[in-house]
PDB file of C-alpha atoms in Angstrom:
ATOM      1  CA  UNK M   1    -122.271 -35.548  55.609  1.00  0.00           C
ATOM      2  CA  UNK M   2    -120.495 -32.207  55.763  1.00  0.00           C
ATOM      3  CA  UNK M   3    -118.485 -30.520  58.440  1.00  0.00           C
ATOM      4  CA  UNK M   4    -117.361 -26.933  58.853  1.00  0.00           C
ATOM      5  CA  UNK M   5    -113.702 -26.207  58.190  1.00  0.00           C
ATOM      6  CA  UNK M   6    -111.663 -23.154  57.420  1.00  0.00           C
ATOM      7  CA  UNK M   7    -108.536 -23.052  55.317  1.00  0.00           C
ATOM      8  CA  UNK M   8    -105.938 -20.292  55.384  1.00  0.00           C
ATOM      9  CA  UNK M   9    -106.216 -17.818  52.496  1.00  0.00           C
ATOM     10  CA  UNK M  10    -104.737 -18.996  49.217  1.00  0.00           C
ATOM     11  CA  UNK M  11    -101.366 -17.329  48.553  1.00  0.00           C
ATOM     12  CA  UNK M  12    -100.540 -15.359  45.416  1.00  0.00           C
ATOM     13  CA  UNK M  13     -98.835 -17.215  42.549  1.00  0.00           C
ATOM     14  CA  UNK M  14     -95.044 -17.413  42.933  1.00  0.00           C
ATOM     15  CA  UNK M  15     -92.658 -15.418  40.775  1.00  0.00           C
ATOM     16  CA  UNK M  16     -90.207 -17.313  38.577  1.00  0.00           C
ATOM     17  CA  UNK M  17     -87.108 -16.370  36.606  1.00  0.00           C
ATOM     18  CA  UNK M  18     -84.168 -18.190  35.058  1.00  0.00           C
ATOM     19  CA  UNK M  19     -80.756 -18.145  36.745  1.00  0.00           C
ATOM     20  CA  UNK M  20     -77.375 -19.813  36.146  1.00  0.00           C
ATOM     21  CA  UNK M  21     -77.521 -19.159  32.387  1.00  0.00           C
ATOM     22  CA  UNK M  22     -80.905 -20.824  32.090  1.00  0.00           C
ATOM     23  CA  UNK M  23     -79.920 -24.005  33.933  1.00  0.00           C
ATOM     24  CA  UNK M  24     -81.912 -23.165  37.074  1.00  0.00           C
ATOM     25  CA  UNK M  25     -85.200 -21.597  38.133  1.00  0.00           C
ATOM     26  CA  UNK M  26     -85.456 -19.133  40.969  1.00  0.00           C
ATOM     27  CA  UNK M  27     -88.874 -19.324  42.652  1.00  0.00           C
ATOM     28  CA  UNK M  28     -89.827 -16.469  44.982  1.00  0.00           C
ATOM     29  CA  UNK M  29     -92.963 -15.654  46.913  1.00  0.00           C
ATOM     30  CA  UNK M  30     -94.241 -13.026  49.327  1.00  0.00           C
ATOM     31  CA  UNK M  31     -95.141 -13.877  52.908  1.00  0.00           C
ATOM     32  CA  UNK M  32     -98.605 -12.625  53.937  1.00  0.00           C
ATOM     33  CA  UNK M  33     -99.038  -9.764  56.409  1.00  0.00           C
ATOM     34  CA  UNK M  34    -100.032 -12.227  59.130  1.00  0.00           C
ATOM     35  CA  UNK M  35     -96.823 -14.221  58.543  1.00  0.00           C
ATOM     36  CA  UNK M  36     -96.124 -14.701  62.285  1.00  0.00           C
ATOM     37  CA  UNK M  37     -98.625 -17.596  62.214  1.00  0.00           C
ATOM     38  CA  UNK M  38     -97.014 -19.045  59.090  1.00  0.00           C
ATOM     39  CA  UNK M  39     -95.296 -22.396  59.633  1.00  0.00           C
ATOM     40  CA  UNK M  40     -94.120 -23.625  56.239  1.00  0.00           C
ATOM     41  CA  UNK M  41     -94.537 -23.633  52.463  1.00  0.00           C
ATOM     42  CA  UNK M  42     -95.095 -26.399  49.916  1.00  0.00           C
ATOM     43  CA  UNK M  43     -93.868 -25.809  46.359  1.00  0.00           C
ATOM     44  CA  UNK M  44     -94.900 -27.865  43.326  1.00  0.00           C
ATOM     45  CA  UNK M  45     -94.064 -27.614  39.617  1.00  0.00           C
ATOM     46  CA  UNK M  46     -95.953 -28.707  36.529  1.00  0.00           C
ATOM     47  CA  UNK M  47     -94.338 -29.838  33.286  1.00  0.00           C
ATOM     48  CA  UNK M  48     -96.547 -27.858  30.907  1.00  0.00           C
ATOM     49  CA  UNK M  49     -96.211 -30.152  27.876  1.00  0.00           C
ATOM     50  CA  UNK M  50     -96.691 -33.450  29.738  1.00  0.00           C
ATOM     51  CA  UNK M  51     -99.017 -32.210  32.471  1.00  0.00           C
ATOM     52  CA  UNK M  52     -96.942 -34.059  35.097  1.00  0.00           C
ATOM     53  CA  UNK M  53     -96.547 -32.647  38.604  1.00  0.00           C
ATOM     54  CA  UNK M  54     -93.361 -32.452  40.665  1.00  0.00           C
ATOM     55  CA  UNK M  55     -92.794 -31.577  44.314  1.00  0.00           C
ATOM     56  CA  UNK M  56     -89.858 -29.569  45.661  1.00  0.00           C
ATOM     57  CA  UNK M  57     -88.122 -31.043  48.703  1.00  0.00           C
ATOM     58  CA  UNK M  58     -87.461 -28.125  51.037  1.00  0.00           C
ATOM     59  CA  UNK M  59     -84.435 -29.796  52.640  1.00  0.00           C
ATOM     60  CA  UNK M  60     -82.527 -30.430  49.397  1.00  0.00           C
ATOM     61  CA  UNK M  61     -84.236 -28.118  46.834  1.00  0.00           C
ATOM     62  CA  UNK M  62     -84.515 -31.230  44.664  1.00  0.00           C
ATOM     63  CA  UNK M  63     -87.417 -31.541  42.205  1.00  0.00           C
ATOM     64  CA  UNK M  64     -89.026 -34.991  42.386  1.00  0.00           C
ATOM     65  CA  UNK M  65     -91.936 -36.428  40.454  1.00  0.00           C
ATOM     66  CA  UNK M  66     -95.151 -36.822  42.420  1.00  0.00           C
ATOM     67  CA  UNK M  67     -95.865 -40.496  43.061  1.00  0.00           C
ATOM     68  CA  UNK M  68     -98.180 -42.501  45.316  1.00  0.00           C
ATOM     69  CA  UNK M  69     -96.819 -42.464  48.864  1.00  0.00           C
ATOM     70  CA  UNK M  70     -93.823 -40.260  48.012  1.00  0.00           C
ATOM     71  CA  UNK M  71     -93.626 -37.268  50.326  1.00  0.00           C
ATOM     72  CA  UNK M  72     -91.307 -34.265  50.625  1.00  0.00           C
ATOM     73  CA  UNK M  73     -89.996 -31.861  53.247  1.00  0.00           C
ATOM     74  CA  UNK M  74     -91.680 -28.473  53.509  1.00  0.00           C
ATOM     75  CA  UNK M  75     -89.880 -25.190  52.879  1.00  0.00           C
ATOM     76  CA  UNK M  76     -89.331 -23.312  56.184  1.00  0.00           C
ATOM     77  CA  UNK M  77     -91.495 -20.245  56.788  1.00  0.00           C
ATOM     78  CA  UNK M  78     -88.368 -18.066  57.006  1.00  0.00           C
ATOM     79  CA  UNK M  79     -87.551 -18.706  53.347  1.00  0.00           C
ATOM     80  CA  UNK M  80     -88.938 -16.508  50.577  1.00  0.00           C
ATOM     81  CA  UNK M  81     -87.118 -17.968  47.579  1.00  0.00           C
ATOM     82  CA  UNK M  82     -85.509 -21.155  46.265  1.00  0.00           C
ATOM     83  CA  UNK M  83     -83.155 -21.862  43.370  1.00  0.00           C
ATOM     84  CA  UNK M  84     -83.992 -25.150  41.668  1.00  0.00           C
ATOM     85  CA  UNK M  85     -81.497 -27.154  39.605  1.00  0.00           C
ATOM     86  CA  UNK M  86     -81.581 -30.814  40.628  1.00  0.00           C
ATOM     87  CA  UNK M  87     -84.409 -32.760  39.010  1.00  0.00           C
ATOM     88  CA  UNK M  88     -85.175 -30.242  36.256  1.00  0.00           C
ATOM     89  CA  UNK M  89     -85.246 -31.572  32.701  1.00  0.00           C
ATOM     90  CA  UNK M  90     -83.381 -29.661  30.017  1.00  0.00           C
ATOM     91  CA  UNK M  91     -85.598 -27.967  27.453  1.00  0.00           C
ATOM     92  CA  UNK M  92     -88.793 -28.411  29.491  1.00  0.00           C
ATOM     93  CA  UNK M  93     -91.295 -25.680  30.346  1.00  0.00           C
ATOM     94  CA  UNK M  94     -92.562 -25.404  33.920  1.00  0.00           C
ATOM     95  CA  UNK M  95     -95.181 -23.551  35.949  1.00  0.00           C
ATOM     96  CA  UNK M  96     -95.093 -23.300  39.749  1.00  0.00           C
ATOM     97  CA  UNK M  97     -97.684 -23.219  42.549  1.00  0.00           C
ATOM     98  CA  UNK M  98     -97.302 -22.684  46.306  1.00  0.00           C
ATOM     99  CA  UNK M  99     -99.332 -23.536  49.412  1.00  0.00           C
ATOM    100  CA  UNK M 100     -98.811 -22.320  52.973  1.00  0.00           C
ATOM    101  CA  UNK M 101     -99.187 -24.058  56.335  1.00  0.00           C
ATOM    102  CA  UNK M 102    -100.617 -22.392  59.463  1.00  0.00           C
ATOM    103  CA  UNK M 103    -101.980 -23.756  62.763  1.00  0.00           C
ATOM    104  CA  UNK M 104    -105.330 -24.039  60.929  1.00  0.00           C
ATOM    105  CA  UNK M 105    -103.826 -26.366  58.339  1.00  0.00           C
ATOM    106  CA  UNK M 106    -102.812 -26.099  54.697  1.00  0.00           C
ATOM    107  CA  UNK M 107    -104.159 -23.545  52.255  1.00  0.00           C
ATOM    108  CA  UNK M 108    -105.136 -24.544  48.749  1.00  0.00           C
ATOM    109  CA  UNK M 109    -102.383 -24.304  46.166  1.00  0.00           C
ATOM    110  CA  UNK M 110    -102.014 -20.889  44.575  1.00  0.00           C
ATOM    111  CA  UNK M 111    -102.677 -20.034  40.970  1.00  0.00           C
ATOM    112  CA  UNK M 112    -100.063 -20.959  38.400  1.00  0.00           C
ATOM    113  CA  UNK M 113     -96.985 -18.834  37.884  1.00  0.00           C
ATOM    114  CA  UNK M 114     -95.944 -17.661  34.412  1.00  0.00           C
ATOM    115  CA  UNK M 115     -94.249 -20.293  32.266  1.00  0.00           C
ATOM    116  CA  UNK M 116     -90.477 -20.603  32.290  1.00  0.00           C
ATOM    117  CA  UNK M 117     -88.373 -22.806  30.005  1.00  0.00           C
ATOM    118  CA  UNK M 118     -85.166 -24.392  31.247  1.00  0.00           C
ATOM    119  CA  UNK M 119     -82.264 -24.157  28.793  1.00  0.00           C
ATOM    120  CA  UNK M 120     -81.976 -27.153  26.497  1.00  0.00           C
ATOM    121  CA  UNK M 121     -78.184 -26.843  26.488  1.00  0.00           C
ATOM    122  CA  UNK M 122     -76.558 -29.503  28.653  1.00  0.00           C
ATOM    123  CA  UNK M 123     -73.860 -28.581  31.159  1.00  0.00           C
ATOM    124  CA  UNK M 124     -70.664 -27.603  29.383  1.00  0.00           C
ATOM    125  CA  UNK M 125     -68.471 -25.564  31.710  1.00  0.00           C
ATOM    126  CA  UNK M 126     -69.971 -26.811  34.941  1.00  0.00           C
ATOM    127  CA  UNK M 127     -71.002 -30.147  36.369  1.00  0.00           C
ATOM    128  CA  UNK M 128     -74.335 -30.620  38.152  1.00  0.00           C
ATOM    129  CA  UNK M 129     -72.533 -30.418  41.501  1.00  0.00           C
ATOM    130  CA  UNK M 130     -71.085 -27.038  40.490  1.00  0.00           C
ATOM    131  CA  UNK M 131     -74.533 -25.793  39.491  1.00  0.00           C
ATOM    132  CA  UNK M 132     -76.077 -26.962  42.758  1.00  0.00           C
ATOM    133  CA  UNK M 133     -73.348 -25.113  44.669  1.00  0.00           C
ATOM    134  CA  UNK M 134     -73.907 -22.000  42.546  1.00  0.00           C
ATOM    135  CA  UNK M 135     -77.648 -22.229  43.206  1.00  0.00           C
ATOM    136  CA  UNK M 136     -76.982 -22.373  46.943  1.00  0.00           C
ATOM    137  CA  UNK M 137     -74.757 -19.304  46.668  1.00  0.00           C
ATOM    138  CA  UNK M 138     -77.510 -17.398  44.853  1.00  0.00           C
ATOM    139  CA  UNK M 139     -79.976 -18.360  47.580  1.00  0.00           C
ATOM    140  CA  UNK M 140     -77.520 -17.359  50.333  1.00  0.00           C
ATOM    141  CA  UNK M 141     -76.762 -14.005  48.683  1.00  0.00           C
ATOM    142  CA  UNK M 142     -80.465 -13.138  48.643  1.00  0.00           C
ATOM    143  CA  UNK M 143     -80.813 -13.949  52.351  1.00  0.00           C
ATOM    144  CA  UNK M 144     -77.687 -11.945  53.235  1.00  0.00           C
ATOM    145  CA  UNK M 145     -78.935  -8.913  51.324  1.00  0.00           C
ATOM    146  CA  UNK M 146     -82.252  -9.132  53.110  1.00  0.00           C
ATOM    147  CA  UNK M 147     -80.528  -9.283  56.515  1.00  0.00           C
ATOM    148  CA  UNK M 148     -78.379  -6.254  55.681  1.00  0.00           C
ATOM    149  CA  UNK M 149     -81.440  -4.284  54.559  1.00  0.00           C
ATOM    150  CA  UNK M 150     -83.233  -5.130  57.815  1.00  0.00           C
ATOM    151  CA  UNK M 151     -80.214  -4.046  59.868  1.00  0.00           C
ATOM    152  CA  UNK M 152     -79.998  -0.737  57.996  1.00  0.00           C
ATOM    153  CA  UNK M 153     -83.690  -0.106  58.605  1.00  0.00           C
ATOM    154  CA  UNK M 154     -83.282  -0.769  62.332  1.00  0.00           C
ATOM    155  CA  UNK M 155     -80.323   1.581  62.496  1.00  0.00           C
ATOM    156  CA  UNK M 156     -82.363   4.318  60.823  1.00  0.00           C
ATOM    157  CA  UNK M 157     -85.122   3.922  63.405  1.00  0.00           C
ATOM    158  CA  UNK M 158     -82.601   4.111  66.223  1.00  0.00           C
ATOM    159  CA  UNK M 159     -81.107   7.299  64.818  1.00  0.00           C
ATOM    160  CA  UNK M 160     -84.553   8.850  64.657  1.00  0.00           C
ATOM    161  CA  UNK M 161     -84.768   8.475  68.429  1.00  0.00           C
ATOM    162  CA  UNK M 162     -87.644   6.035  68.519  1.00  0.00           C
ATOM    163  CA  UNK M 163     -85.807   3.765  70.909  1.00  0.00           C
ATOM    164  CA  UNK M 164     -86.255   0.690  68.760  1.00  0.00           C
ATOM    165  CA  UNK M 165     -83.551  -1.901  69.315  1.00  0.00           C
ATOM    166  CA  UNK M 166     -82.981  -4.913  67.065  1.00  0.00           C
ATOM    167  CA  UNK M 167     -84.195  -7.207  69.820  1.00  0.00           C
ATOM    168  CA  UNK M 168     -87.385  -5.222  70.387  1.00  0.00           C
ATOM    169  CA  UNK M 169     -88.166  -4.898  66.690  1.00  0.00           C
ATOM    170  CA  UNK M 170     -88.090  -8.637  66.220  1.00  0.00           C
ATOM    171  CA  UNK M 171     -90.867  -9.169  68.762  1.00  0.00           C
ATOM    172  CA  UNK M 172     -91.215 -12.236  70.978  1.00  0.00           C
ATOM    173  CA  UNK M 173     -89.363 -15.315  69.709  1.00  0.00           C
ATOM    174  CA  UNK M 174     -91.421 -17.720  67.645  1.00  0.00           C
ATOM    175  CA  UNK M 175     -91.840 -21.254  68.972  1.00  0.00           C
ATOM    176  CA  UNK M 176     -89.465 -23.754  67.400  1.00  0.00           C
ATOM    177  CA  UNK M 177     -91.233 -25.758  64.718  1.00  0.00           C
ATOM    178  CA  UNK M 178     -89.857 -29.151  63.777  1.00  0.00           C
ATOM    179  CA  UNK M 179     -89.531 -29.947  60.061  1.00  0.00           C
ATOM    180  CA  UNK M 180     -92.776 -31.214  58.545  1.00  0.00           C
ATOM    181  CA  UNK M 181     -93.207 -33.533  55.611  1.00  0.00           C
ATOM    182  CA  UNK M 182     -96.130 -33.290  53.252  1.00  0.00           C
ATOM    183  CA  UNK M 183     -97.802 -35.504  50.694  1.00  0.00           C
ATOM    184  CA  UNK M 184     -98.635 -33.655  47.454  1.00  0.00           C
ATOM    185  CA  UNK M 185    -101.750 -34.630  45.487  1.00  0.00           C
ATOM    186  CA  UNK M 186    -101.060 -36.540  42.270  1.00  0.00           C
ATOM    187  CA  UNK M 187    -102.992 -33.915  40.326  1.00  0.00           C
ATOM    188  CA  UNK M 188    -102.814 -30.378  41.693  1.00  0.00           C
ATOM    189  CA  UNK M 189    -105.858 -28.201  41.073  1.00  0.00           C
ATOM    190  CA  UNK M 190    -104.806 -24.574  41.703  1.00  0.00           C
ATOM    191  CA  UNK M 191    -107.145 -22.931  44.181  1.00  0.00           C
ATOM    192  CA  UNK M 192    -108.745 -26.254  45.169  1.00  0.00           C
ATOM    193  CA  UNK M 193    -106.416 -29.096  46.242  1.00  0.00           C
ATOM    194  CA  UNK M 194    -104.025 -28.824  49.189  1.00  0.00           C
ATOM    195  CA  UNK M 195    -101.035 -30.780  50.559  1.00  0.00           C
ATOM    196  CA  UNK M 196    -101.472 -33.316  53.352  1.00  0.00           C
ATOM    197  CA  UNK M 197     -99.239 -33.110  56.446  1.00  0.00           C
ATOM    198  CA  UNK M 198     -97.576 -36.286  57.662  1.00  0.00           C
ATOM    199  CA  UNK M 199     -96.423 -37.123  61.156  1.00  0.00           C
ATOM    200  CA  UNK M 200     -92.851 -38.306  61.736  1.00  0.00           C
ATOM    201  CA  UNK M 201     -92.180 -41.610  60.070  1.00  0.00           C
ATOM    202  CA  UNK M 202     -90.351 -43.319  57.258  1.00  0.00           C
ATOM    203  CA  UNK M 203     -90.176 -41.592  53.890  1.00  0.00           C
ATOM    204  CA  UNK M 204     -92.266 -44.180  52.078  1.00  0.00           C
ATOM    205  CA  UNK M 205     -95.934 -43.924  53.049  1.00  0.00           C
ATOM    206  CA  UNK M 206     -96.832 -47.621  52.477  1.00  0.00           C
ATOM    207  CA  UNK M 207     -93.756 -48.748  54.424  1.00  0.00           C
ATOM    208  CA  UNK M 208     -95.289 -48.145  57.843  1.00  0.00           C
ATOM    209  CA  UNK M 209     -98.607 -46.939  59.271  1.00  0.00           C
ATOM    210  CA  UNK M 210     -98.649 -43.156  59.613  1.00  0.00           C
ATOM    211  CA  UNK M 211    -101.296 -40.709  60.646  1.00  0.00           C
ATOM    212  CA  UNK M 212    -102.602 -38.148  58.173  1.00  0.00           C
ATOM    213  CA  UNK M 213    -103.197 -34.722  59.760  1.00  0.00           C
TER     214      UNK M 213
END
């Protein structure tokens, strides 16, 4: 039998570029115009040569191989970029897809991003911990720049006499959304397959009964 359902629109493919001298990948995406109903993002990578899929854990920015029953934390809706270091293999080529979560559910995964090859040179001057810290600093710098740009724009509007205050321009506060975990499909089909939301529970799906949303 068939039943009517409606998915959110499929997002555009993410943008990717190398950072940290080729040791990391910065993934960025654009929030849709109706982003106030956006709840979260799911990011997955494909190893181009092997065809294997990996999921990005939004809480740790760690890249982990997709496996049966292995879920990951979503990326908060407020984020628009991530810097990935942990879990990447040196000398491998990756492509990235993204899916978004709204009250209507998950969208299909986006189209594939351009290919990007992680440097084959192992860490020389920095340990992995140093690179992870540097990646966090890159991510924080982007967010700080964005905040400063928003503040400047608000100040310009105030000077023009439009009576727009920072509080008013932000609109009503969004309801607090608890972190969500998702189960990625073992084989992502861009534009077709979608993540599966999981209710609160243990991190291993077979470990305890959990409800699929």
